[in-house]
mmCIF file of C-alpha atoms in Angstrom:
data_model
loop_
_atom_site.group_PDB
_atom_site.id
_atom_site.type_symbol
_atom_site.label_atom_id
_atom_site.label_comp_id
_atom_site.label_asym_id
_atom_site.label_seq_id
_atom_site.Cartn_x
_atom_site.Cartn_y
_atom_site.Cartn_z
ATOM 1 C CA MET A 1 -0.016 -0.061 0.015
ATOM 2 C CA GLN A 2 2.838 2.377 0.859
ATOM 3 C CA THR A 3 4.587 1.654 -2.429
ATOM 4 C CA ARG A 4 1.311 2.412 -4.310
ATOM 5 C CA LYS A 5 0.926 5.836 -2.456
ATOM 6 C CA ALA A 6 4.526 6.669 -3.299
ATOM 7 C CA ILE A 7 4.077 5.825 -6.938
ATOM 8 C CA ILE A 8 0.901 7.947 -7.098
ATOM 9 C CA ALA A 9 2.647 10.809 -5.384
ATOM 10 C CA ILE A 10 5.562 10.658 -7.837
ATOM 11 C CA LEU A 11 3.216 10.544 -10.817
ATOM 12 C CA VAL A 12 1.175 13.500 -9.582
ATOM 13 C CA THR A 13 4.323 15.469 -8.959
ATOM 14 C CA VAL A 14 5.677 14.697 -12.366
ATOM 15 C CA PHE A 15 2.417 15.549 -14.061
ATOM 16 C CA PHE A 16 2.078 18.997 -12.292
ATOM 17 C CA SER A 17 5.834 19.653 -12.885
ATOM 18 C CA SER A 18 5.479 19.028 -16.660
ATOM 19 C CA LEU A 19 2.394 21.360 -16.724
ATOM 20 C CA SER A 20 4.279 24.239 -15.062
ATOM 21 C CA LEU A 21 7.357 23.731 -17.262
ATOM 22 C CA SER A 22 5.201 23.780 -20.493
ATOM 23 C CA SER A 23 3.323 26.812 -19.384
ATOM 24 C CA LEU A 24 6.739 28.658 -18.716
ATOM 25 C CA ALA A 25 7.994 27.597 -22.108
ATOM 26 C CA ASN A 26 5.019 29.357 -23.825
ATOM 27 C CA GLU A 27 6.032 32.628 -22.071
ATOM 28 C CA VAL A 28 9.622 32.550 -23.305
ATOM 29 C CA LEU A 29 10.234 35.259 -25.951
ATOM 30 C CA PRO A 30 13.842 35.609 -27.434
ATOM 31 C CA LEU A 31 14.644 39.200 -27.598
ATOM 32 C CA MET A 32 18.224 39.260 -29.244
ATOM 33 C CA SER A 33 21.019 36.748 -29.920
ATOM 34 C CA LYS A 34 24.510 37.545 -30.963
ATOM 35 C CA THR A 35 27.517 35.193 -31.434
ATOM 36 C CA LEU A 36 30.425 36.258 -29.076
ATOM 37 C CA PRO A 37 34.062 35.147 -29.114
ATOM 38 C CA GLU A 38 34.987 31.813 -27.614
ATOM 39 C CA ASN A 39 37.646 33.161 -25.302
ATOM 40 C CA LEU A 40 35.853 35.122 -22.506
ATOM 41 C CA ARG A 41 38.339 34.790 -19.809
ATOM 42 C CA ASN A 42 38.518 37.831 -17.326
ATOM 43 C CA GLN A 43 35.042 38.910 -18.568
ATOM 44 C CA GLU A 44 32.019 39.779 -16.420
ATOM 45 C CA ALA A 45 28.408 40.223 -17.296
ATOM 46 C CA VAL A 46 26.585 43.189 -15.950
ATOM 47 C CA MET A 47 22.879 44.019 -16.185
ATOM 48 C CA ILE A 48 21.577 47.488 -15.240
ATOM 49 C CA THR A 49 18.540 49.713 -15.710
ATOM 50 C CA VAL A 50 18.830 53.189 -17.009
ATOM 51 C CA GLU A 51 16.225 55.906 -16.819
ATOM 52 C CA MET A 52 16.577 59.110 -19.000
ATOM 53 C CA GLU A 53 14.627 62.034 -17.986
ATOM 54 C CA PRO A 54 12.538 63.911 -20.732
ATOM 55 C CA VAL A 55 14.680 65.371 -23.422
ATOM 56 C CA GLU A 56 17.783 64.087 -21.709
ATOM 57 C CA SER A 57 20.734 62.995 -23.902
ATOM 58 C CA SER A 58 24.190 61.654 -23.366
ATOM 59 C CA LEU A 59 27.592 62.740 -24.680
ATOM 60 C CA PRO A 60 29.257 60.420 -27.163
ATOM 61 C CA HIS A 61 30.761 57.521 -25.252
ATOM 62 C CA ARG A 62 31.896 53.903 -25.592
ATOM 63 C CA HIS A 63 31.451 50.844 -23.461
ATOM 64 C CA ASN A 64 34.390 48.703 -24.463
ATOM 65 C CA ALA A 65 31.866 45.831 -24.109
ATOM 66 C CA TYR A 66 29.235 43.933 -25.864
ATOM 67 C CA VAL A 67 26.041 45.777 -25.096
ATOM 68 C CA MET A 68 22.428 44.683 -25.468
ATOM 69 C CA VAL A 69 19.667 47.187 -24.720
ATOM 70 C CA TYR A 70 16.012 46.269 -24.143
ATOM 71 C CA MET A 71 13.499 49.174 -24.022
ATOM 72 C CA LEU A 72 10.978 49.033 -21.149
ATOM 73 C CA SER A 73 9.092 52.369 -21.534
ATOM 74 C CA GLY A 74 9.376 55.665 -23.434
ATOM 75 C CA LYS A 75 11.042 56.378 -26.722
ATOM 76 C CA LEU A 76 14.691 56.810 -27.399
ATOM 77 C CA GLU A 77 16.871 57.589 -30.366
ATOM 78 C CA MET A 78 20.234 55.800 -30.574
ATOM 79 C CA GLN A 79 23.082 55.582 -32.976
ATOM 80 C CA VAL A 80 26.503 54.135 -33.111
ATOM 81 C CA LYS A 81 29.149 55.923 -35.163
ATOM 82 C CA GLY A 82 28.744 54.979 -38.762
ATOM 83 C CA GLY A 83 25.414 53.233 -38.106
ATOM 84 C CA PRO A 84 21.768 54.218 -38.724
ATOM 85 C CA LEU A 85 19.874 56.439 -36.406
ATOM 86 C CA VAL A 86 17.312 54.159 -34.690
ATOM 87 C CA GLN A 87 14.180 54.963 -32.786
ATOM 88 C CA LEU A 88 13.503 52.538 -29.958
ATOM 89 C CA GLU A 89 10.124 51.942 -28.209
ATOM 90 C CA PRO A 90 9.088 49.409 -25.619
ATOM 91 C CA GLY A 91 10.068 45.826 -26.638
ATOM 92 C CA ASP A 92 12.836 47.004 -29.035
ATOM 93 C CA THR A 93 16.439 46.005 -28.867
ATOM 94 C CA PHE A 94 19.811 47.722 -29.665
ATOM 95 C CA PHE A 95 23.323 46.210 -29.998
ATOM 96 C CA GLU A 96 26.779 47.715 -29.569
ATOM 97 C CA SER A 97 30.140 46.018 -30.051
ATOM 98 C CA PRO A 98 33.256 46.811 -27.995
ATOM 99 C CA THR A 99 34.594 48.965 -30.849
ATOM 100 C CA ASP A 100 31.496 51.054 -31.360
ATOM 101 C CA ILE A 101 31.201 54.657 -30.288
ATOM 102 C CA HIS A 102 27.769 55.366 -28.969
ATOM 103 C CA ALA A 103 27.240 58.675 -30.770
ATOM 104 C CA VAL A 104 23.629 59.387 -30.018
ATOM 105 C CA SER A 105 21.448 58.492 -27.033
ATOM 106 C CA ARG A 106 18.467 60.781 -26.295
ATOM 107 C CA ASN A 107 14.980 60.652 -24.858
ATOM 108 C CA LEU A 108 12.646 61.873 -27.653
ATOM 109 C CA SER A 109 9.785 62.861 -25.200
ATOM 110 C CA ASP A 110 9.612 66.232 -23.514
ATOM 111 C CA THR A 111 7.202 64.921 -20.826
ATOM 112 C CA MET A 112 7.946 61.194 -20.147
ATOM 113 C CA PRO A 113 11.098 59.422 -19.018
ATOM 114 C CA ALA A 114 12.454 56.493 -20.970
ATOM 115 C CA LYS A 115 13.639 53.384 -19.176
ATOM 116 C CA PHE A 116 15.715 50.415 -20.512
ATOM 117 C CA VAL A 117 17.699 47.456 -19.426
ATOM 118 C CA VAL A 118 21.350 47.266 -20.443
ATOM 119 C CA TYR A 119 23.271 44.001 -20.504
ATOM 120 C CA LEU A 120 27.046 44.383 -20.774
ATOM 121 C CA LEU A 121 29.777 41.728 -21.295
ATOM 122 C CA LYS A 122 32.986 43.454 -20.509
ATOM 123 C CA GLU A 123 36.414 43.103 -18.965
ATOM 124 C CA ALA A 124 36.082 42.382 -15.248
ATOM 125 C CA GLY A 125 36.506 45.475 -13.117
ATOM 126 C CA ALA A 126 36.559 47.833 -16.164
ATOM 127 C CA PRO A 127 34.253 50.911 -16.121
ATOM 128 C CA ALA A 128 30.878 50.285 -17.925
ATOM 129 C CA THR A 129 31.136 53.604 -19.737
ATOM 130 C CA VAL A 130 34.132 55.821 -20.847
ATOM 131 C CA ALA A 131 34.118 59.129 -22.779
ATOM 132 C CA ALA A 132 34.654 58.728 -26.595
ATOM 133 C CA ASP A 133 38.054 59.796 -27.901
#
């Protein structure tokens, strides 16, 4: 009798576990994928949120990192030197390589802040942002 109860308990657990896993899988939405170099020794991953006030902009800078941006709210305009000027809205993504100069970053609204998540893969201990040369 104990063995039968144990088997039923295991089957119920497996059944409900598989339900929750399949429901999670339906909510996964890939946002961006980039191939990175194989040798990532002395690297660290950093994830931050940034909020830019209305009409705020930043001076040209670089990150010396692989950068992935995901817009949460508001509307931004971004551009890396030599690249197209891009307008980002919630759900949009933006990518910078370690050699890119981030030439334009500005909030397009004069009333609403813009908020975004930034994921950086950079040298461990190095600053996340430095002034462009």
